[in-house]
């Protein structure tokens, strides 16, 4: 970064300190959340509030699983995550189809895919509910998973990346008598590992965080996701903040850990997507 | 190669998109002219075509009008705040290549990947008038307590602060990617011409970030027009509907009151507003790039 070479150390320190103060306020809610989740519900209602817990307790976390159905919510959430990876695979297939084949109506179909990105969720949620209701899929796991399975943005990213794969690779495999699906599975997907990693993490995060659609489709508690369960908890235990903080910690910490582990792929992914 | 092969690759995704994205637009349009509700859902013969009745009613519904006002408030305050804050932070993080600055990037990005419900639950606690951290911090500074979620106007601002905190991360990353794409030579040339740091920022950096700023403006504005989770979890639209957004209005009428046709009419008005605002932004962007060229 030569353009800043003349910058004084003082300026760097000043900027660093501003960022540190700002950064502290960015993570303050998380610190407060984690510290509150191990307080007793008596301590949490103390005035003035304590910052550091006087007595540590895991009871709030235990209560999520013993008195509330968080194990069920967790299982549902993981099922959604699992299915969203099938969606990821379908996105990759479509991206490959658009990137590497020429066929009739290709451009029109691709523009149609892109157009779906502009449709706001509020417009489609009522009709999609009615469609699923017609097929008897409301209040089922299928109904929760199906509408969000594929997405235009994912297809677009796969297409962008796969367009850069040289055609000769596929031609050579075809001459060797490989089937089209074999080529996709054994050659294209392994080459696409960078974009798969980015999409995989984003898919995981989106699945783990899914809220509005499960809330609409699931009437029965046995289909609730963690997010839906947590919003329910806020309504029912509105004064038990320690319990609410435990539920929030349980939802947030896994994502932060996964993000920390894979962040270099995600942050690189913004360059892959070619936002210039 | 078989002619069918490409279609085999694209058809699963395409069918799902048609089924759950394109076809629903047609249905939404059709049912917005009917009185479909829970009764009609069970027995289709009970559904009546009522023309523009839903549109007339929704446009004279005081709560809908209030939700439009609230949504505009969110957009007008929220969009500039998101752009200024995320651009400012991106510029600061881009200031140095030191490891600690890369760590800051991580810190500022973290809120945007975390679950919106969990975050809203935590913030309702932070905003709690008696037990919350914010009023406690204010009391340490001898400042009066703020009714974060109890006062109609302050409640809107409180929700904006939370949403801003979540929005900084992604937009900061977009700005950072754009900043790193600016060739160094431009700055060297500017320095030779004697431009100070502020001149370099306003004459080199900002003009070259025009596309990134445009992209962030459009996506942020569309996002704010669909603002939903924060008011839903934190305030349920209250106090006195002062935080109800258009999206929350649609959800409430559609899924809590089961007035599907009515809610569909509301959603179409939102859809048209989004399309018009986006087209206007593209027009403005084009005019700017014409004069720049």
Coordinates of C-alpha atoms in Angstrom, one line a residue:
Chain A
X1 CA 0.0 0.0 0.0
X2 CA 2.4 2.7 -1.2
X3 CA -0.2 5.4 -1.4
X4 CA -0.3 5.6 2.3
X5 CA 3.5 5.2 2.8
X6 CA 3.9 8.8 3.9
X7 CA 1.2 8.4 6.6
X8 CA 2.5 9.1 10.0
X9 CA 2.5 6.5 12.7
X10 CA 0.4 8.9 14.7
X11 CA -2.4 8.9 12.2
X12 CA -2.4 5.1 12.2
X13 CA -2.6 5.0 15.9
X14 CA -5.5 7.4 15.9
X15 CA -7.4 5.4 13.3
X16 CA -6.6 2.2 15.2
X17 CA -8.0 3.6 18.5
X18 CA -11.2 4.9 16.8
X19 CA -11.7 1.4 15.3
X20 CA -10.9 -0.3 18.6
X21 CA -13.5 1.9 20.4
X22 CA -16.1 1.3 17.6
X23 CA -15.3 -2.4 17.6
X24 CA -15.8 -2.7 21.3
X25 CA -19.3 -1.3 20.9
X26 CA -19.9 -3.7 18.0
X27 CA -19.2 -6.7 20.2
X28 CA -20.6 -5.3 23.4
X29 CA -24.0 -6.8 22.9
X30 CA -22.4 -10.2 22.5
X31 CA -20.3 -9.8 25.7
X32 CA -23.4 -8.7 27.6
X33 CA -25.4 -11.6 26.2
X34 CA -22.8 -14.3 27.2
X35 CA -22.2 -12.8 30.6
X36 CA -26.0 -12.5 31.3
X37 CA -26.6 -16.1 30.2
X38 CA -24.7 -17.5 33.2
X39 CA -26.3 -15.2 35.8
X40 CA -29.2 -16.3 38.0
X41 CA -32.6 -14.8 37.2
X42 CA -32.4 -13.0 40.6
X43 CA -29.2 -11.4 39.7
X44 CA -30.3 -10.3 36.3
X45 CA -33.1 -8.2 37.7
X46 CA -30.8 -6.4 40.1
X47 CA -30.5 -2.6 40.1
X48 CA -27.9 -1.4 39.3
X49 CA -27.1 -4.3 36.9
X50 CA -23.9 -6.3 37.5
X51 CA -21.6 -6.6 34.5
X52 CA -19.6 -9.6 35.7
X53 CA -21.8 -12.4 37.1
X54 CA -21.6 -12.8 40.9
X55 CA -22.7 -16.4 40.7
X56 CA -22.1 -18.5 37.7
X57 CA -24.8 -21.0 36.7
X58 CA -25.5 -23.3 33.8
X59 CA -29.1 -23.7 34.9
X60 CA -30.4 -21.4 32.1
X61 CA -28.8 -23.6 29.4
X62 CA -30.1 -26.8 31.1
X63 CA -33.6 -25.3 31.3
X64 CA -33.6 -24.8 27.5
X65 CA -33.4 -28.5 27.1
X66 CA -35.2 -29.8 30.1
X67 CA -38.2 -27.5 30.4
X68 CA -38.3 -26.2 26.9
X69 CA -38.0 -28.1 23.6
X70 CA -34.7 -26.8 22.4
X71 CA -33.5 -30.3 21.4
X72 CA -36.5 -30.5 19.0
X73 CA -35.8 -27.1 17.6
X74 CA -32.2 -27.9 17.2
X75 CA -32.9 -31.1 15.3
X76 CA -35.4 -29.2 13.0
X77 CA -32.8 -26.5 12.4
X78 CA -30.2 -29.1 11.5
X79 CA -32.6 -30.9 9.1
X80 CA -33.2 -27.5 7.4
X81 CA -29.4 -27.0 7.1
X82 CA -29.0 -30.5 5.7
X83 CA -31.7 -29.9 3.0
X84 CA -30.3 -26.6 2.1
X85 CA -27.2 -28.4 1.0
X86 CA -29.3 -30.3 -1.5
X87 CA -30.5 -26.9 -2.7
X88 CA -26.8 -25.8 -3.0
X89 CA -26.2 -28.9 -5.2
X90 CA -29.1 -28.0 -7.4
X91 CA -27.8 -24.4 -7.7
X92 CA -24.5 -25.7 -8.8
X93 CA -26.1 -28.0 -11.4
X94 CA -28.1 -25.1 -12.8
X95 CA -25.0 -22.8 -12.7
X96 CA -23.1 -25.4 -14.7
X97 CA -25.9 -25.8 -17.2
X98 CA -26.0 -22.1 -17.8
X99 CA -22.2 -21.7 -17.9
X100 CA -21.1 -24.5 -20.2
X101 CA -23.9 -25.4 -22.6
X102 CA -25.6 -23.6 -25.3
X103 CA -29.2 -24.4 -25.8
X104 CA -32.5 -22.9 -27.0
X105 CA -33.9 -20.2 -24.7
X106 CA -30.7 -20.1 -22.6
X107 CA -30.5 -16.3 -22.3
X108 CA -34.2 -15.8 -21.7
X109 CA -34.2 -18.4 -19.0
X110 CA -31.1 -16.9 -17.3
X111 CA -32.7 -13.5 -17.3
X112 CA -35.7 -15.1 -15.7
X113 CA -33.6 -16.5 -13.0
X114 CA -32.0 -13.1 -12.3
X115 CA -35.4 -11.5 -12.3
X116 CA -36.5 -13.6 -9.3
X117 CA -33.9 -11.8 -7.2
X118 CA -35.9 -8.6 -7.5
X119 CA -39.1 -10.1 -6.1
X120 CA -39.7 -9.1 -2.5
X121 CA -40.4 -11.9 0.0
X122 CA -43.6 -10.2 1.2
X123 CA -45.2 -10.6 -2.2
X124 CA -44.6 -14.3 -2.6
X125 CA -45.1 -15.4 1.0
X126 CA -48.9 -15.4 0.8
X127 CA -49.2 -17.2 -2.6
X128 CA -46.5 -19.7 -1.6
X129 CA -48.4 -20.5 1.5
X130 CA -51.6 -21.0 -0.5
X131 CA -49.7 -23.3 -3.0
X132 CA -48.2 -25.4 -0.2
X133 CA -51.6 -25.5 1.5
X134 CA -53.2 -26.9 -1.7
X135 CA -50.6 -29.7 -1.7
X136 CA -51.2 -30.3 2.0
X137 CA -47.6 -29.3 2.8
X138 CA -48.3 -26.7 5.5
X139 CA -47.0 -27.7 8.8
X140 CA -44.5 -30.2 7.3
X141 CA -40.8 -30.2 7.1
X142 CA -41.1 -30.4 3.3
X143 CA -43.1 -27.2 3.2
X144 CA -40.5 -25.4 5.3
X145 CA -37.6 -26.5 3.2
X146 CA -38.9 -26.6 -0.4
X147 CA -39.6 -22.9 -1.2
X148 CA -36.1 -21.7 -0.2
X149 CA -34.2 -24.7 -1.7
X150 CA -32.7 -22.9 -4.7
X151 CA -31.8 -19.2 -5.2
X152 CA -30.9 -17.0 -8.1
X153 CA -27.9 -15.5 -6.4
X154 CA -26.4 -19.0 -5.8
X155 CA -27.0 -20.0 -9.4
X156 CA -25.5 -16.7 -10.6
X157 CA -22.3 -17.2 -8.5
X158 CA -21.8 -20.8 -9.7
X159 CA -22.3 -19.7 -13.3
X160 CA -19.8 -16.9 -13.0
X161 CA -17.2 -19.3 -11.6
X162 CA -17.8 -22.2 -13.9
X163 CA -17.7 -20.1 -17.0
X164 CA -13.9 -19.8 -16.3
X165 CA -13.3 -23.5 -16.5
X166 CA -11.8 -24.4 -19.8
X167 CA -14.0 -26.4 -22.2
X168 CA -11.1 -28.7 -23.1
X169 CA -11.4 -30.5 -19.8
X170 CA -14.9 -31.6 -20.5
X171 CA -14.2 -32.4 -24.1
X172 CA -11.4 -34.7 -23.1
X173 CA -13.6 -36.5 -20.6
X174 CA -16.3 -36.9 -23.2
X175 CA -13.8 -38.5 -25.6
X176 CA -13.0 -41.0 -22.8
X177 CA -16.7 -41.9 -22.7
X178 CA -17.5 -40.2 -19.4
X179 CA -21.2 -39.5 -18.8
X180 CA -22.3 -35.9 -18.5
X181 CA -23.2 -36.3 -14.8
X182 CA -19.9 -38.0 -14.1
X183 CA -18.1 -35.0 -15.6
X184 CA -20.1 -32.7 -13.4
X185 CA -19.5 -34.7 -10.3
X186 CA -15.9 -35.7 -10.8
X187 CA -14.4 -32.8 -12.7
X188 CA -16.5 -29.7 -12.3
X189 CA -17.4 -29.8 -8.7
X190 CA -13.8 -30.5 -7.4
X191 CA -12.5 -27.5 -9.5
X192 CA -15.3 -25.4 -8.1
X193 CA -14.1 -25.9 -4.5
X194 CA -13.5 -22.2 -3.8
X195 CA -17.0 -21.1 -4.7
X196 CA -18.5 -24.2 -3.1
X197 CA -16.8 -23.3 0.2
X198 CA -18.2 -19.8 0.1
X199 CA -21.7 -20.9 -0.8
X200 CA -21.5 -23.8 1.6
X201 CA -20.8 -21.5 4.6
X202 CA -23.4 -19.0 3.5
X203 CA -25.9 -21.8 3.1
X204 CA -25.2 -23.1 6.5
X205 CA -25.6 -19.7 8.1
X206 CA -28.8 -19.0 6.2
X207 CA -30.3 -22.4 7.2
X208 CA -29.3 -22.0 10.8
X209 CA -30.8 -18.6 11.0
X210 CA -34.0 -19.3 9.0
X211 CA -36.9 -17.7 10.8
X212 CA -39.8 -16.1 8.9
X213 CA -40.8 -19.0 6.7
X214 CA -40.7 -21.7 9.4
X215 CA -42.7 -19.3 11.5
X216 CA -45.4 -19.1 8.8
X217 CA -45.5 -22.7 7.8
X218 CA -45.1 -24.5 11.2
X219 CA -48.2 -24.4 13.5
X220 CA -47.0 -27.4 15.5
X221 CA -44.3 -27.0 18.0
X222 CA -42.6 -30.2 16.7
X223 CA -41.6 -28.3 13.5
X224 CA -40.3 -25.1 15.1
X225 CA -36.7 -24.0 14.4
X226 CA -34.4 -22.5 17.0
X227 CA -35.3 -19.0 15.8
X228 CA -39.0 -19.6 16.1
X229 CA -38.5 -21.3 19.5
X230 CA -36.5 -18.3 20.7
X231 CA -39.1 -15.8 19.6
X232 CA -41.7 -17.9 21.4
X233 CA -39.5 -18.0 24.5
X234 CA -39.3 -14.2 24.5
X235 CA -43.1 -14.0 24.6
X236 CA -43.6 -16.6 27.3
X237 CA -40.6 -15.9 29.6
X238 CA -40.6 -12.1 28.9
X239 CA -39.2 -11.3 32.4
X240 CA -36.6 -14.1 32.5
X241 CA -33.8 -12.4 30.7
X242 CA -31.2 -14.9 31.8
X243 CA -33.1 -17.7 30.0
X244 CA -33.5 -15.5 26.9
X245 CA -29.8 -14.7 26.9
X246 CA -29.0 -18.4 27.2
X247 CA -31.2 -19.1 24.2
X248 CA -29.6 -16.3 22.2
X249 CA -26.1 -17.5 23.1
X250 CA -27.0 -21.0 22.0
X251 CA -28.0 -19.6 18.6
X252 CA -25.2 -17.1 18.1
X253 CA -22.1 -18.8 19.3
X254 CA -22.0 -21.7 16.8
X255 CA -22.3 -19.2 13.9
X256 CA -19.6 -17.0 15.3
X257 CA -17.3 -20.0 15.7
X258 CA -18.0 -21.3 12.2
X259 CA -17.5 -17.8 10.8
X260 CA -14.1 -17.4 12.6
X261 CA -13.0 -20.8 11.2
X262 CA -14.0 -20.1 7.6
X263 CA -13.9 -16.3 7.4
X264 CA -11.1 -16.1 4.9
X265 CA -13.2 -18.0 2.4
X266 CA -16.3 -15.8 3.0
X267 CA -14.3 -12.6 2.8
X268 CA -12.6 -13.9 -0.4
X269 CA -16.0 -14.8 -1.7
X270 CA -16.9 -11.1 -2.1
X271 CA -14.0 -10.9 -4.6
X272 CA -15.1 -14.1 -6.4
X273 CA -18.5 -12.5 -6.9
X274 CA -16.8 -9.8 -8.9
X275 CA -18.3 -6.7 -7.3
X276 CA -16.4 -4.1 -9.1
Chain B
X1 CA -23.7 -34.8 -26.8
X2 CA -27.4 -35.3 -26.1
X3 CA -29.6 -32.3 -26.7
X4 CA -31.4 -32.9 -23.5
X5 CA -28.4 -32.7 -21.2
X6 CA -28.4 -28.9 -20.5
X7 CA -32.0 -29.1 -19.6
X8 CA -31.4 -31.9 -17.2
X9 CA -28.9 -29.7 -15.4
X10 CA -31.0 -26.6 -15.1
X11 CA -34.5 -28.0 -14.8
X12 CA -34.7 -28.9 -11.1
X13 CA -33.6 -25.4 -10.0
X14 CA -35.7 -23.7 -12.7
X15 CA -38.8 -25.6 -11.8
X16 CA -38.5 -24.7 -8.1
X17 CA -37.9 -21.0 -9.0
X18 CA -40.9 -20.9 -11.3
X19 CA -43.0 -22.7 -8.7
X20 CA -42.0 -20.6 -5.7
X21 CA -40.9 -17.2 -7.2
X22 CA -42.5 -16.4 -10.5
X23 CA -45.9 -18.3 -10.4
X24 CA -46.6 -16.8 -6.9
X25 CA -46.4 -13.3 -8.4
X26 CA -49.3 -14.2 -10.7
X27 CA -51.3 -15.7 -7.8
X28 CA -50.6 -12.6 -5.6
X29 CA -51.9 -10.4 -8.4
X30 CA -55.1 -12.5 -8.9
X31 CA -56.0 -12.9 -5.2
X32 CA -55.4 -9.2 -4.5
X33 CA -58.8 -8.7 -6.4
X34 CA -60.6 -11.3 -4.2
X35 CA -61.8 -11.5 -0.7
X36 CA -60.0 -14.8 0.0
X37 CA -59.6 -15.6 3.7
X38 CA -59.5 -18.7 5.9
X39 CA -63.1 -19.6 4.8
X40 CA -62.2 -19.3 1.2
X41 CA -59.1 -21.4 1.7
X42 CA -61.3 -24.4 2.8
X43 CA -64.0 -23.8 0.2
X44 CA -63.1 -22.1 -3.0
X45 CA -66.7 -21.3 -3.9
X46 CA -66.7 -18.8 -1.1
X47 CA -64.1 -16.7 -2.8
X48 CA -65.5 -13.6 -4.5
X49 CA -64.0 -11.3 -7.1
X50 CA -64.2 -7.8 -5.6
X51 CA -62.3 -5.7 -8.0
X52 CA -60.2 -2.9 -6.6
X53 CA -62.0 -3.0 -3.2
X54 CA -58.9 -4.3 -1.4
X55 CA -56.7 -1.6 -2.9
X56 CA -59.3 1.1 -2.0
X57 CA -59.6 -0.2 1.6
X58 CA -55.9 -0.7 2.2
X59 CA -55.0 2.8 0.9
X60 CA -57.5 4.2 3.4
X61 CA -56.5 2.0 6.2
X62 CA -55.0 4.3 8.9
X63 CA -52.6 1.6 10.1
X64 CA -51.4 1.0 6.5
X65 CA -50.8 4.7 6.0
X66 CA -49.0 4.8 9.3
X67 CA -46.8 1.8 8.3
X68 CA -45.9 3.6 5.0
X69 CA -44.9 6.7 7.1
X70 CA -42.8 4.5 9.4
X71 CA -41.1 2.7 6.5
X72 CA -40.2 6.0 4.9
X73 CA -38.8 7.1 8.2
X74 CA -36.7 3.9 8.3
X75 CA -35.5 4.4 4.7
X76 CA -34.7 8.2 5.0
X77 CA -32.8 7.9 8.3
X78 CA -31.4 4.4 7.8
X79 CA -30.0 4.4 4.2
X80 CA -27.7 7.4 4.6
X81 CA -26.5 6.1 8.0
X82 CA -25.7 2.7 6.7
X83 CA -23.7 4.2 3.8
X84 CA -21.8 6.7 5.8
X85 CA -20.9 4.3 8.6
X86 CA -19.9 1.4 6.5
X87 CA -17.9 3.5 4.1
X88 CA -16.2 5.4 7.0
X89 CA -15.3 2.1 8.7
X90 CA -14.1 0.6 5.4
X91 CA -11.9 3.6 4.8
X92 CA -10.4 3.3 8.3
X93 CA -9.8 -0.4 8.0
X94 CA -8.2 0.1 4.6
X95 CA -5.8 2.6 6.2
X96 CA -3.3 0.0 7.2
X97 CA -2.3 -3.5 6.4
X98 CA -1.4 -4.4 10.0
X99 CA -2.9 -7.6 11.4
X100 CA -4.9 -5.8 13.9
X101 CA -6.8 -4.0 11.2
X102 CA -7.7 -7.3 9.6
X103 CA -9.0 -8.3 13.0
X104 CA -11.2 -5.2 13.1
X105 CA -12.7 -6.3 9.8
X106 CA -13.7 -9.5 11.5
X107 CA -15.2 -7.7 14.5
X108 CA -17.3 -5.3 12.4
X109 CA -18.5 -8.1 10.2
X110 CA -19.7 -10.4 13.0
X111 CA -23.1 -8.8 13.8
X112 CA -24.3 -9.3 10.2
X113 CA -24.0 -13.1 10.2
X114 CA -25.7 -13.7 13.6
X115 CA -29.3 -14.7 13.9
X116 CA -31.7 -11.7 13.8
X117 CA -34.0 -13.2 16.4
X118 CA -31.3 -13.8 18.9
X119 CA -29.9 -10.4 18.3
X120 CA -33.3 -8.7 18.7
X121 CA -33.8 -10.6 21.9
X122 CA -30.5 -9.4 23.2
X123 CA -31.2 -5.8 22.2
X124 CA -34.6 -5.7 23.8
X125 CA -32.8 -6.6 27.0
X126 CA -30.1 -3.9 26.4
X127 CA -32.9 -1.4 25.8
X128 CA -34.9 -2.4 28.9
X129 CA -35.7 0.7 30.9
X130 CA -34.9 -0.7 34.3
X131 CA -32.4 -3.6 33.9
X132 CA -30.9 -2.8 30.5
X133 CA -27.2 -1.9 30.0
X134 CA -27.8 1.3 28.0
X135 CA -29.7 3.1 30.6
X136 CA -27.2 1.9 33.2
X137 CA -24.3 3.3 31.2
X138 CA -26.3 6.6 30.8
X139 CA -26.8 6.7 34.6
X140 CA -23.1 6.3 35.1
X141 CA -22.6 9.5 33.1
X142 CA -25.4 11.2 35.1
X143 CA -27.7 11.3 32.1
X144 CA -31.4 10.7 32.3
X145 CA -32.9 7.3 31.3
X146 CA -34.1 7.0 27.7
X147 CA -37.5 5.2 27.0
X148 CA -35.8 3.2 24.2
X149 CA -38.8 1.2 23.1
X150 CA -41.6 3.0 24.9
X151 CA -41.7 6.4 23.1
X152 CA -43.2 6.2 19.5
X153 CA -40.4 8.2 17.8
X154 CA -37.4 6.9 19.9
X155 CA -38.6 3.3 19.4
X156 CA -38.2 3.8 15.6
X157 CA -34.7 5.2 16.1
X158 CA -33.8 2.3 18.5
X159 CA -34.8 -0.2 15.8
X160 CA -32.7 1.7 13.3
X161 CA -29.7 1.6 15.6
X162 CA -30.0 -2.1 15.9
X163 CA -30.5 -2.6 12.1
X164 CA -27.5 -0.3 11.4
X165 CA -25.4 -2.4 13.7
X166 CA -26.3 -5.5 11.7
X167 CA -26.0 -3.8 8.3
X168 CA -22.5 -2.4 8.6
X169 CA -20.6 -5.7 8.1
X170 CA -21.7 -6.7 4.6
X171 CA -21.6 -3.2 3.2
X172 CA -18.2 -2.5 4.7
X173 CA -16.9 -5.6 3.0
X174 CA -18.3 -4.5 -0.3
X175 CA -16.6 -1.1 0.1
X176 CA -13.4 -2.7 1.1
X177 CA -13.4 -4.9 -2.0
X178 CA -14.0 -1.8 -4.1
X179 CA -11.3 0.2 -2.3
X180 CA -8.7 -2.5 -2.9
X181 CA -9.6 -2.4 -6.6
X182 CA -8.5 1.2 -7.0
X183 CA -5.1 1.4 -8.7
X184 CA -2.3 2.9 -6.6
X185 CA -1.1 5.1 -9.4
X186 CA -4.1 7.3 -9.1
X187 CA -3.1 8.3 -5.6
X188 CA 0.5 8.7 -6.6
X189 CA -0.6 11.1 -9.4
X190 CA -2.8 13.0 -7.0
X191 CA 0.0 13.4 -4.6
X192 CA 2.3 14.7 -7.3
X193 CA -0.3 17.3 -8.0
X194 CA -0.1 18.2 -4.3
X195 CA -3.5 16.9 -3.3
X196 CA -3.9 16.5 0.4
X197 CA -5.5 13.5 2.0
X198 CA -9.0 15.1 2.0
X199 CA -8.7 16.0 -1.7
X200 CA -7.6 12.5 -2.5
X201 CA -10.6 11.1 -0.7
X202 CA -13.1 13.4 -2.4
X203 CA -11.5 13.5 -5.9
X204 CA -10.1 10.0 -6.3
X205 CA -11.6 7.6 -3.8
X206 CA -15.3 8.6 -3.7
X207 CA -15.8 9.0 -7.5
X208 CA -14.1 5.6 -8.1
X209 CA -16.4 4.0 -5.5
X210 CA -19.4 5.3 -7.3
X211 CA -20.6 1.9 -8.4
X212 CA -20.1 0.4 -5.0
X213 CA -22.0 3.3 -3.4
X214 CA -24.8 2.8 -5.9
X215 CA -25.0 -0.9 -5.3
X216 CA -25.1 -0.5 -1.5
X217 CA -27.7 2.3 -1.8
X218 CA -30.0 0.1 -3.9
X219 CA -29.7 -3.0 -1.9
X220 CA -29.9 -1.2 1.4
X221 CA -33.0 0.7 0.3
X222 CA -34.7 -2.5 -0.9
X223 CA -33.8 -4.1 2.5
X224 CA -35.2 -1.2 4.5
X225 CA -38.4 -1.2 2.5
X226 CA -38.9 -4.8 3.6
X227 CA -37.9 -4.2 7.2
X228 CA -39.6 -6.9 9.3
X229 CA -37.7 -9.0 11.8
X230 CA -36.6 -6.2 14.2
X231 CA -40.0 -4.7 14.8
X232 CA -41.7 -8.1 14.8
X233 CA -39.5 -9.5 17.6
X234 CA -38.8 -6.4 19.6
X235 CA -41.9 -4.3 19.6
X236 CA -44.6 -6.2 17.7
X237 CA -45.1 -2.9 15.8
X238 CA -45.9 -0.9 19.0
X239 CA -46.1 1.4 20.8
X240 CA -49.3 2.6 19.0
X241 CA -48.2 1.0 15.7
X242 CA -45.3 3.5 15.6
X243 CA -42.8 0.9 14.6
X244 CA -45.1 -1.2 12.3
X245 CA -43.5 -1.4 8.9
X246 CA -45.3 -2.2 5.6
X247 CA -43.9 -5.7 5.7
X248 CA -45.1 -6.3 9.3
X249 CA -48.5 -5.0 8.2
X250 CA -48.7 -7.5 5.4
X251 CA -47.6 -10.3 7.7
X252 CA -50.1 -9.4 10.3
X253 CA -53.1 -9.2 7.9
X254 CA -52.0 -12.3 6.0
X255 CA -51.1 -14.7 8.7
X256 CA -52.5 -13.5 11.9
X257 CA -55.8 -12.2 10.6
X258 CA -55.9 -14.6 7.6
X259 CA -57.0 -11.8 5.2
X260 CA -55.0 -13.1 2.3
X261 CA -56.5 -11.0 -0.4
X262 CA -56.2 -7.8 1.6
X263 CA -52.6 -8.6 2.5
X264 CA -51.8 -9.4 -1.1
X265 CA -53.1 -6.0 -2.2
X266 CA -50.8 -4.4 0.4
X267 CA -47.9 -6.5 -0.8
X268 CA -48.5 -5.4 -4.4
X269 CA -48.4 -1.8 -3.4
X270 CA -45.1 -2.4 -1.7
X271 CA -43.8 -4.3 -4.8
X272 CA -44.7 -1.4 -7.1
X273 CA -43.1 1.1 -4.8
X274 CA -39.9 -0.9 -4.7
X275 CA -39.8 -1.2 -8.6
X276 CA -40.4 2.6 -9.0
X277 CA -37.8 3.5 -6.4
X278 CA -35.2 1.2 -8.0
X279 CA -35.9 2.4 -11.5
X280 CA -35.5 6.0 -10.3
X281 CA -32.2 5.2 -8.8
X282 CA -30.9 3.5 -12.0
X283 CA -32.0 6.6 -13.9
X284 CA -30.2 8.9 -11.6
X285 CA -27.1 6.7 -11.7
X286 CA -27.1 6.7 -15.5
X287 CA -27.5 10.5 -15.7
X288 CA -24.5 10.9 -13.4
X289 CA -22.3 8.5 -15.4
X290 CA -23.2 10.4 -18.6
X291 CA -22.1 13.7 -17.3
X292 CA -18.9 12.1 -15.8
X293 CA -17.9 10.6 -19.1

